[in-house]
XYZ file of C-alpha atoms in Angstrom:
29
model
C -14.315 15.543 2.972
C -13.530 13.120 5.596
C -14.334 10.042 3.790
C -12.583 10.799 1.016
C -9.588 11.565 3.508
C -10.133 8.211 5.203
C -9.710 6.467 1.707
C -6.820 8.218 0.226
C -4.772 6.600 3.466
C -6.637 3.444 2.904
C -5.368 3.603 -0.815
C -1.929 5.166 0.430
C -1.713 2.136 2.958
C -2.699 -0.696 0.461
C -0.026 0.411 -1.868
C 2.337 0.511 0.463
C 1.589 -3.078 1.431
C 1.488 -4.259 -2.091
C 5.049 -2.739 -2.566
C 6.776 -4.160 0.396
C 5.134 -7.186 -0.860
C 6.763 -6.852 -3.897
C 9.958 -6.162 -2.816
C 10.477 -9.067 -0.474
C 9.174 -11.447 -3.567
C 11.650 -10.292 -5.801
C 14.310 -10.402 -3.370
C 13.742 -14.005 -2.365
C 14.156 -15.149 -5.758
């Protein structure tokens, strides 16, 4: 139960990252 806690805020984290990523890539075009 846990672990698959622990990785569903990994995930939640990742994407998070990936989107802000996003963001500030299209926004410095």
């Amino acid at each position: 139960m846990y672990q698959r806690g622990i990785i569903n805020i990994i995930y939640i984290i990742l994407g998070l990252i990936i989107i802000a990523i996003l963001i500030g890539y299209f926004n410095s075009i």
